[in-house]
PDB file of C-alpha atoms in Angstrom:
ATOM      1  CA  MET A  29       0.000   0.000   0.000  1.00 43.00           C
ATOM      2  CA  PRO A  30       2.015   3.001  -1.237  1.00 44.00           C
ATOM      3  CA  ASN A  31       2.299   6.136   0.859  1.00 46.00           C
ATOM      4  CA  ALA A  32       0.188   4.541   3.583  1.00 43.00           C
ATOM      5  CA  SER A  33       1.984   6.275   6.426  1.00 42.00           C
ATOM      6  CA  SER A  34       1.532   9.773   5.037  1.00 43.00           C
ATOM      7  CA  TRP A  35      -2.134   9.270   4.248  1.00 42.00           C
ATOM      8  CA  SER A  36      -2.983   7.499   7.495  1.00 43.00           C
ATOM      9  CA  ALA A  37      -1.604  10.522   9.304  1.00 45.00           C
ATOM     10  CA  SER A  38      -4.104  12.580   7.325  1.00 49.00           C
ATOM     11  CA  SER A  39      -7.272  10.581   7.857  1.00 54.00           C
ATOM     12  CA  PRO A  40      -7.658   7.848  10.507  1.00 52.00           C
ATOM     13  CA  LEU A  41     -10.698   6.423   8.710  1.00 52.00           C
ATOM     14  CA  LEU A  42      -8.433   5.180   5.942  1.00 48.00           C
ATOM     15  CA  LEU A  43      -6.875   2.744   8.388  1.00 47.00           C
ATOM     16  CA  LEU A  44     -10.029   0.661   7.806  1.00 45.00           C
ATOM     17  CA  TRP A  45     -10.041   1.085   4.025  1.00 49.00           C
ATOM     18  CA  GLU A  46      -7.790   0.309   1.098  1.00 50.00           C
ATOM     19  CA  ASP A  47      -5.678   3.344   0.197  1.00 58.00           C
ATOM     20  CA  SER A  48      -6.800   4.231  -3.322  1.00 69.00           C
ATOM     21  CA  SER A  49      -8.062   7.222  -5.279  1.00 77.00           C
ATOM     22  CA  SER A  50     -11.660   5.988  -5.258  1.00 79.00           C
ATOM     23  CA  THR A  51     -11.536   5.479  -1.488  1.00 80.00           C
ATOM     24  CA  ARG A  52     -10.183   8.975  -0.894  1.00 81.00           C
ATOM     25  CA  ILE A  53     -12.866  10.500  -3.139  1.00 85.00           C
ATOM     26  CA  PHE A  54     -15.609   8.530  -1.371  1.00 87.00           C
ATOM     27  CA  LEU A  55     -14.395   9.628   2.065  1.00 87.00           C
ATOM     28  CA  SER A  56     -14.089  13.231   0.896  1.00 88.00           C
ATOM     29  CA  LEU A  57     -17.722  13.184  -0.252  1.00 92.00           C
ATOM     30  CA  LEU A  58     -18.739  11.551   3.027  1.00 91.00           C
ATOM     31  CA  TYR A  59     -16.941  14.239   5.028  1.00 91.00           C
ATOM     32  CA  ALA A  60     -18.587  16.948   2.903  1.00 92.00           C
ATOM     33  CA  VAL A  61     -22.092  15.544   3.427  1.00 94.00           C
ATOM     34  CA  LEU A  62     -21.530  15.124   7.169  1.00 93.00           C
ATOM     35  CA  ALA A  63     -20.074  18.631   7.419  1.00 94.00           C
ATOM     36  CA  ILE A  64     -23.081  20.242   5.712  1.00 95.00           C
ATOM     37  CA  SER A  65     -25.756  18.221   7.514  1.00 95.00           C
ATOM     38  CA  GLY A  66     -24.032  18.461  10.906  1.00 94.00           C
ATOM     39  CA  THR A  67     -23.487  22.210  10.623  1.00 95.00           C
ATOM     40  CA  LEU A  68     -27.078  22.911   9.592  1.00 96.00           C
ATOM     41  CA  SER A  69     -28.609  20.711  12.297  1.00 95.00           C
ATOM     42  CA  ASN A  70     -26.462  22.137  15.091  1.00 95.00           C
ATOM     43  CA  VAL A  71     -27.071  25.720  13.982  1.00 96.00           C
ATOM     44  CA  MET A  72     -30.812  24.998  13.876  1.00 96.00           C
ATOM     45  CA  VAL A  73     -30.806  23.648  17.436  1.00 95.00           C
ATOM     46  CA  ILE A  74     -28.897  26.689  18.719  1.00 95.00           C
ATOM     47  CA  TYR A  75     -31.245  29.043  16.849  1.00 96.00           C
ATOM     48  CA  LEU A  76     -34.374  27.389  18.255  1.00 95.00           C
ATOM     49  CA  VAL A  77     -33.128  27.512  21.841  1.00 94.00           C
ATOM     50  CA  PHE A  78     -32.187  31.176  21.601  1.00 94.00           C
ATOM     51  CA  SER A  79     -35.417  32.080  19.771  1.00 94.00           C
ATOM     52  CA  PHE A  80     -37.938  30.569  22.199  1.00 93.00           C
ATOM     53  CA  LYS A  81     -37.788  31.495  25.850  1.00 90.00           C
ATOM     54  CA  LYS A  82     -39.546  28.304  26.940  1.00 91.00           C
ATOM     55  CA  LEU A  83     -36.639  26.297  25.549  1.00 92.00           C
ATOM     56  CA  GLN A  84     -34.050  28.233  27.545  1.00 92.00           C
ATOM     57  CA  THR A  85     -33.677  25.686  30.320  1.00 92.00           C
ATOM     58  CA  THR A  86     -30.604  24.423  32.133  1.00 92.00           C
ATOM     59  CA  SER A  87     -30.640  21.112  30.292  1.00 92.00           C
ATOM     60  CA  ASN A  88     -30.913  22.875  26.933  1.00 94.00           C
ATOM     61  CA  ALA A  89     -27.991  25.125  27.879  1.00 95.00           C
ATOM     62  CA  PHE A  90     -25.811  22.026  28.062  1.00 96.00           C
ATOM     63  CA  ILE A  91     -27.284  20.792  24.777  1.00 95.00           C
ATOM     64  CA  VAL A  92     -26.401  24.105  23.110  1.00 96.00           C
ATOM     65  CA  ASN A  93     -22.896  23.779  24.520  1.00 96.00           C
ATOM     66  CA  GLY A  94     -22.634  20.356  22.895  1.00 94.00           C
ATOM     67  CA  CYS A  95     -23.893  21.769  19.592  1.00 95.00           C
ATOM     68  CA  ALA A  96     -21.232  24.490  19.710  1.00 94.00           C
ATOM     69  CA  ALA A  97     -18.603  21.804  20.263  1.00 93.00           C
ATOM     70  CA  ASP A  98     -19.990  19.750  17.379  1.00 93.00           C
ATOM     71  CA  LEU A  99     -19.692  22.801  15.132  1.00 93.00           C
ATOM     72  CA  SER A 100     -15.923  22.823  15.672  1.00 90.00           C
ATOM     73  CA  VAL A 101     -15.900  19.340  14.139  1.00 91.00           C
ATOM     74  CA  CYS A 102     -18.614  19.705  11.490  1.00 93.00           C
ATOM     75  CA  ALA A 103     -17.891  23.263  10.354  1.00 92.00           C
ATOM     76  CA  LEU A 104     -14.103  23.403  10.847  1.00 91.00           C
ATOM     77  CA  TRP A 105     -12.547  19.934  10.897  1.00 89.00           C
ATOM     78  CA  MET A 106     -14.641  17.934   8.413  1.00 91.00           C
ATOM     79  CA  PRO A 107     -14.372  20.454   5.525  1.00 91.00           C
ATOM     80  CA  GLN A 108     -10.594  20.308   5.816  1.00 88.00           C
ATOM     81  CA  GLU A 109     -10.677  16.518   5.686  1.00 86.00           C
ATOM     82  CA  ALA A 110     -12.922  16.683   2.630  1.00 88.00           C
ATOM     83  CA  VAL A 111     -10.443  18.932   0.820  1.00 86.00           C
ATOM     84  CA  LEU A 112      -7.333  17.056   1.937  1.00 83.00           C
ATOM     85  CA  GLY A 113      -8.838  13.793   0.743  1.00 78.00           C
ATOM     86  CA  LEU A 114      -8.651  15.084  -2.824  1.00 80.00           C
ATOM     87  CA  LEU A 115      -4.943  15.942  -2.545  1.00 77.00           C
ATOM     88  CA  PRO A 116      -2.209  13.460  -3.473  1.00 72.00           C
ATOM     89  CA  PRO A 117      -0.854  11.427  -0.538  1.00 67.00           C
ATOM     90  CA  ASN A 118       2.580  13.071  -0.770  1.00 71.00           C
ATOM     91  CA  SER A 119       1.186  16.606  -0.554  1.00 67.00           C
ATOM     92  CA  SER A 120       3.101  19.015   1.665  1.00 67.00           C
ATOM     93  CA  SER A 121      -0.111  19.900   3.512  1.00 61.00           C
ATOM     94  CA  LEU A 122      -0.430  16.321   4.725  1.00 62.00           C
ATOM     95  CA  ARG A 123       3.182  16.234   5.936  1.00 63.00           C
ATOM     96  CA  SER A 124       3.010  19.497   7.907  1.00 71.00           C
ATOM     97  CA  ALA A 125       3.258  18.713  11.617  1.00 72.00           C
ATOM     98  CA  GLU A 126       1.791  22.099  12.579  1.00 73.00           C
ATOM     99  CA  TYR A 127      -1.242  21.594  10.377  1.00 77.00           C
ATOM    100  CA  ARG A 128      -1.830  18.099  11.733  1.00 76.00           C
ATOM    101  CA  LEU A 129      -1.583  19.614  15.213  1.00 76.00           C
ATOM    102  CA  LEU A 130      -4.294  22.153  14.364  1.00 79.00           C
ATOM    103  CA  ARG A 131      -6.609  19.541  12.889  1.00 80.00           C
ATOM    104  CA  GLY A 132      -6.033  17.150  15.756  1.00 77.00           C
ATOM    105  CA  GLY A 133      -6.692  19.929  18.225  1.00 79.00           C
ATOM    106  CA  LEU A 134     -10.000  20.881  16.577  1.00 84.00           C
ATOM    107  CA  LEU A 135     -11.151  17.279  16.508  1.00 83.00           C
ATOM    108  CA  GLY A 136     -10.086  16.579  20.076  1.00 80.00           C
ATOM    109  CA  LEU A 137     -11.585  19.791  21.421  1.00 85.00           C
ATOM    110  CA  GLY A 138     -14.940  19.237  19.735  1.00 88.00           C
ATOM    111  CA  LEU A 139     -15.265  15.595  20.730  1.00 86.00           C
ATOM    112  CA  THR A 140     -14.179  16.203  24.330  1.00 86.00           C
ATOM    113  CA  VAL A 141     -16.591  19.082  24.934  1.00 91.00           C
ATOM    114  CA  SER A 142     -19.391  17.188  23.195  1.00 91.00           C
ATOM    115  CA  LEU A 143     -18.890  14.158  25.451  1.00 89.00           C
ATOM    116  CA  ALA A 144     -18.699  16.423  28.506  1.00 92.00           C
ATOM    117  CA  SER A 145     -21.952  18.119  27.461  1.00 94.00           C
ATOM    118  CA  HIS A 146     -23.721  14.765  27.182  1.00 93.00           C
ATOM    119  CA  LEU A 147     -22.505  13.940  30.674  1.00 93.00           C
ATOM    120  CA  LEU A 148     -23.720  17.295  32.022  1.00 95.00           C
ATOM    121  CA  VAL A 149     -27.162  16.710  30.494  1.00 94.00           C
ATOM    122  CA  ALA A 150     -27.352  13.250  32.044  1.00 94.00           C
ATOM    123  CA  PHE A 151     -26.277  14.511  35.464  1.00 95.00           C
ATOM    124  CA  ASN A 152     -28.752  17.401  35.237  1.00 95.00           C
ATOM    125  CA  ARG A 153     -31.629  15.013  34.594  1.00 93.00           C
ATOM    126  CA  TYR A 154     -30.385  12.681  37.323  1.00 94.00           C
ATOM    127  CA  VAL A 155     -30.443  15.460  39.923  1.00 94.00           C
ATOM    128  CA  LEU A 156     -33.791  16.751  38.642  1.00 92.00           C
ATOM    129  CA  ILE A 157     -35.512  13.366  38.973  1.00 91.00           C
ATOM    130  CA  THR A 158     -33.792  11.736  41.936  1.00 90.00           C
ATOM    131  CA  LYS A 159     -33.107  14.690  44.251  1.00 90.00           C
ATOM    132  CA  LEU A 160     -35.252  17.228  46.066  1.00 91.00           C
ATOM    133  CA  PRO A 161     -36.281  20.371  44.148  1.00 90.00           C
ATOM    134  CA  SER A 162     -34.346  22.521  46.628  1.00 92.00           C
ATOM    135  CA  VAL A 163     -31.151  20.599  45.852  1.00 92.00           C
ATOM    136  CA  TYR A 164     -31.681  21.053  42.121  1.00 93.00           C
ATOM    137  CA  GLN A 165     -32.365  24.788  42.429  1.00 92.00           C
ATOM    138  CA  ALA A 166     -29.320  25.326  44.632  1.00 93.00           C
ATOM    139  CA  LEU A 167     -26.999  23.383  42.306  1.00 93.00           C
ATOM    140  CA  TYR A 168     -28.227  24.715  38.977  1.00 94.00           C
ATOM    141  CA  GLN A 169     -28.235  28.436  39.506  1.00 92.00           C
ATOM    142  CA  ARG A 170     -27.345  30.510  36.445  1.00 91.00           C
ATOM    143  CA  ARG A 171     -23.832  31.206  37.739  1.00 93.00           C
ATOM    144  CA  HIS A 172     -23.172  27.541  38.511  1.00 94.00           C
ATOM    145  CA  THR A 173     -24.427  26.469  35.094  1.00 94.00           C
ATOM    146  CA  GLY A 174     -22.095  28.923  33.387  1.00 94.00           C
ATOM    147  CA  CYS A 175     -19.171  27.617  35.438  1.00 95.00           C
ATOM    148  CA  MET A 176     -19.973  24.037  34.416  1.00 95.00           C
ATOM    149  CA  ILE A 177     -20.009  24.992  30.747  1.00 95.00           C
ATOM    150  CA  GLY A 178     -16.766  26.943  31.064  1.00 95.00           C
ATOM    151  CA  LEU A 179     -15.158  24.054  32.925  1.00 93.00           C
ATOM    152  CA  SER A 180     -16.057  21.638  30.121  1.00 92.00           C
ATOM    153  CA  TRP A 181     -14.081  23.770  27.655  1.00 93.00           C
ATOM    154  CA  ALA A 182     -11.201  24.335  30.084  1.00 91.00           C
ATOM    155  CA  LEU A 183     -10.808  20.607  30.721  1.00 86.00           C
ATOM    156  CA  ALA A 184     -11.005  19.899  26.986  1.00 84.00           C
ATOM    157  CA  LEU A 185      -8.131  22.301  26.300  1.00 84.00           C
ATOM    158  CA  LEU A 186      -5.763  20.519  28.692  1.00 79.00           C
ATOM    159  CA  PRO A 187      -5.169  17.318  26.677  1.00 68.00           C
ATOM    160  CA  VAL A 188      -5.236  18.994  23.242  1.00 60.00           C
ATOM    161  CA  PRO A 189      -1.411  18.861  22.813  1.00 58.00           C
ATOM    162  CA  LEU A 190      -1.531  15.085  23.380  1.00 57.00           C
ATOM    163  CA  LEU A 191      -4.317  14.288  20.926  1.00 53.00           C
ATOM    164  CA  PRO A 192      -2.341  14.642  17.647  1.00 51.00           C
ATOM    165  CA  GLY A 193      -0.310  11.618  18.732  1.00 52.00           C
ATOM    166  CA  LEU A 194      -3.301   9.545  17.673  1.00 51.00           C
ATOM    167  CA  TRP A 195      -2.660  10.510  14.068  1.00 47.00           C
ATOM    168  CA  THR A 196       0.497   8.387  14.024  1.00 47.00           C
ATOM    169  CA  LEU A 197      -1.088   5.212  15.400  1.00 46.00           C
ATOM    170  CA  GLY A 198      -1.420   3.637  12.000  1.00 44.00           C
ATOM    171  CA  SER A 199       1.991   4.652  10.668  1.00 46.00           C
ATOM    172  CA  ALA A 200       5.433   3.149  10.968  1.00 43.00           C
ATOM    173  CA  GLN A 201       6.498   6.033  13.213  1.00 46.00           C
ATOM    174  CA  SER A 202       4.076   5.024  15.946  1.00 46.00           C
ATOM    175  CA  ASP A 203       5.805   5.049  19.337  1.00 51.00           C
ATOM    176  CA  GLY A 204       5.046   4.583  23.007  1.00 51.00           C
ATOM    177  CA  SER A 205       3.810   8.136  23.505  1.00 50.00           C
ATOM    178  CA  SER A 206       1.047   7.821  20.891  1.00 55.00           C
ATOM    179  CA  ARG A 207      -0.063   4.503  22.407  1.00 65.00           C
ATOM    180  CA  TYR A 208      -0.088   6.125  25.839  1.00 61.00           C
ATOM    181  CA  THR A 209      -2.238   8.953  24.466  1.00 60.00           C
ATOM    182  CA  ALA A 210      -4.670   6.458  22.939  1.00 65.00           C
ATOM    183  CA  LEU A 211      -4.856   4.598  26.255  1.00 71.00           C
ATOM    184  CA  LEU A 212      -5.666   7.805  28.135  1.00 67.00           C
ATOM    185  CA  LEU A 213      -8.419   8.673  25.676  1.00 69.00           C
ATOM    186  CA  ALA A 214      -9.884   5.176  25.879  1.00 77.00           C
ATOM    187  CA  LEU A 215      -9.935   5.367  29.690  1.00 79.00           C
ATOM    188  CA  ALA A 216     -11.567   8.811  29.539  1.00 76.00           C
ATOM    189  CA  VAL A 217     -14.312   7.559  27.194  1.00 79.00           C
ATOM    190  CA  LEU A 218     -14.897   4.481  29.366  1.00 87.00           C
ATOM    191  CA  GLY A 219     -15.119   6.655  32.479  1.00 85.00           C
ATOM    192  CA  GLN A 220     -17.584   8.993  30.799  1.00 84.00           C
ATOM    193  CA  THR A 221     -19.666   6.016  29.664  1.00 88.00           C
ATOM    194  CA  ALA A 222     -19.703   4.585  33.195  1.00 91.00           C
ATOM    195  CA  LEU A 223     -20.946   7.907  34.602  1.00 91.00           C
ATOM    196  CA  LEU A 224     -23.660   8.125  31.941  1.00 91.00           C
ATOM    197  CA  LEU A 225     -24.851   4.626  32.771  1.00 93.00           C
ATOM    198  CA  HIS A 226     -24.873   5.447  36.485  1.00 92.00           C
ATOM    199  CA  CYS A 227     -27.016   8.552  35.919  1.00 93.00           C
ATOM    200  CA  TYR A 228     -29.544   6.947  33.589  1.00 92.00           C
ATOM    201  CA  LEU A 229     -29.788   3.715  35.583  1.00 93.00           C
ATOM    202  CA  GLY A 230     -30.461   5.831  38.678  1.00 92.00           C
ATOM    203  CA  ILE A 231     -33.232   7.605  36.765  1.00 92.00           C
ATOM    204  CA  VAL A 232     -34.718   4.273  35.670  1.00 91.00           C
ATOM    205  CA  ARG A 233     -34.702   2.923  39.246  1.00 90.00           C
ATOM    206  CA  ARG A 234     -36.367   6.077  40.559  1.00 88.00           C
ATOM    207  CA  VAL A 235     -39.061   6.064  37.868  1.00 86.00           C
ATOM    208  CA  ARG A 236     -39.795   2.390  38.422  1.00 86.00           C
ATOM    209  CA  GLY A 237     -40.070   2.946  42.178  1.00 80.00           C
ATOM    210  CA  SER A 238     -42.449   5.850  41.652  1.00 78.00           C
ATOM    211  CA  ALA A 239     -44.553   3.806  39.227  1.00 74.00           C
ATOM    212  CA  LYS A 240     -44.873   0.974  41.759  1.00 71.00           C
ATOM    213  CA  ARG A 241     -45.956   3.376  44.517  1.00 70.00           C
ATOM    214  CA  VAL A 242     -48.567   4.919  42.221  1.00 65.00           C
ATOM    215  CA  SER A 243     -49.880   1.453  41.291  1.00 62.00           C
ATOM    216  CA  VAL A 244     -50.206   0.439  44.947  1.00 56.00           C
ATOM    217  CA  LEU A 245     -51.954   3.724  45.780  1.00 53.00           C
ATOM    218  CA  ASN A 246     -54.415   3.303  42.917  1.00 52.00           C
ATOM    219  CA  PHE A 247     -55.123  -0.274  44.040  1.00 48.00           C
ATOM    220  CA  HIS A 248     -56.048   0.866  47.566  1.00 51.00           C
ATOM    221  CA  LEU A 249     -58.156   3.743  46.223  1.00 49.00           C
ATOM    222  CA  LEU A 250     -60.122   1.404  43.972  1.00 49.00           C
ATOM    223  CA  HIS A 251     -60.971  -0.873  46.906  1.00 51.00           C
ATOM    224  CA  GLN A 252     -62.192   2.103  48.921  1.00 56.00           C
ATOM    225  CA  LEU A 253     -64.664   3.157  46.261  1.00 51.00           C
ATOM    226  CA  PRO A 254     -68.386   2.282  46.938  1.00 53.00           C
TER     227      PRO A 254
END
């Protein structure tokens, strides 16, 4: 597979495909379609939330934050991948370490903030359903919500310098540092998934418990009717 190392550094999806002109054109078209559809859908969600006051809730604030993060991938990263996929594998743009750093940073930033936003939405619903209203109101004041959103971006910026190491995983220059970076990201995703499951399973248990109490109450009320 000629020039595999240079092209795999450009697009990780090609690690799963045969490196050929038709494959690069197909992936470029796929990136273009995803970029257009993703940008339009995320912009529409943001517009709707800001246009209707009833939609301006705490949970939707985290959803808008996730949409803004997705825009960094759909509107900034994917169009570049679509264009680079049409360039020859030995292009100087693909070999530029600084440019790969920028693209890796955009991708890592968007994905990290998006995952953090999903976790914030899940935790918000968990507190809303399983805790007392006073606890929810005290935790999700406007100032606290803004701090949570800002913290999601601040935490996402910390590992950005490490993320471009993933671009060398499929090449001959792959070393221990890139594998260590991939391991850290895998552990982060697994941790985020575990927290999501904890929140939603807690919601399911609470809803089931409430449904059982309502069923028992209705049963007693029916027997008391004349």
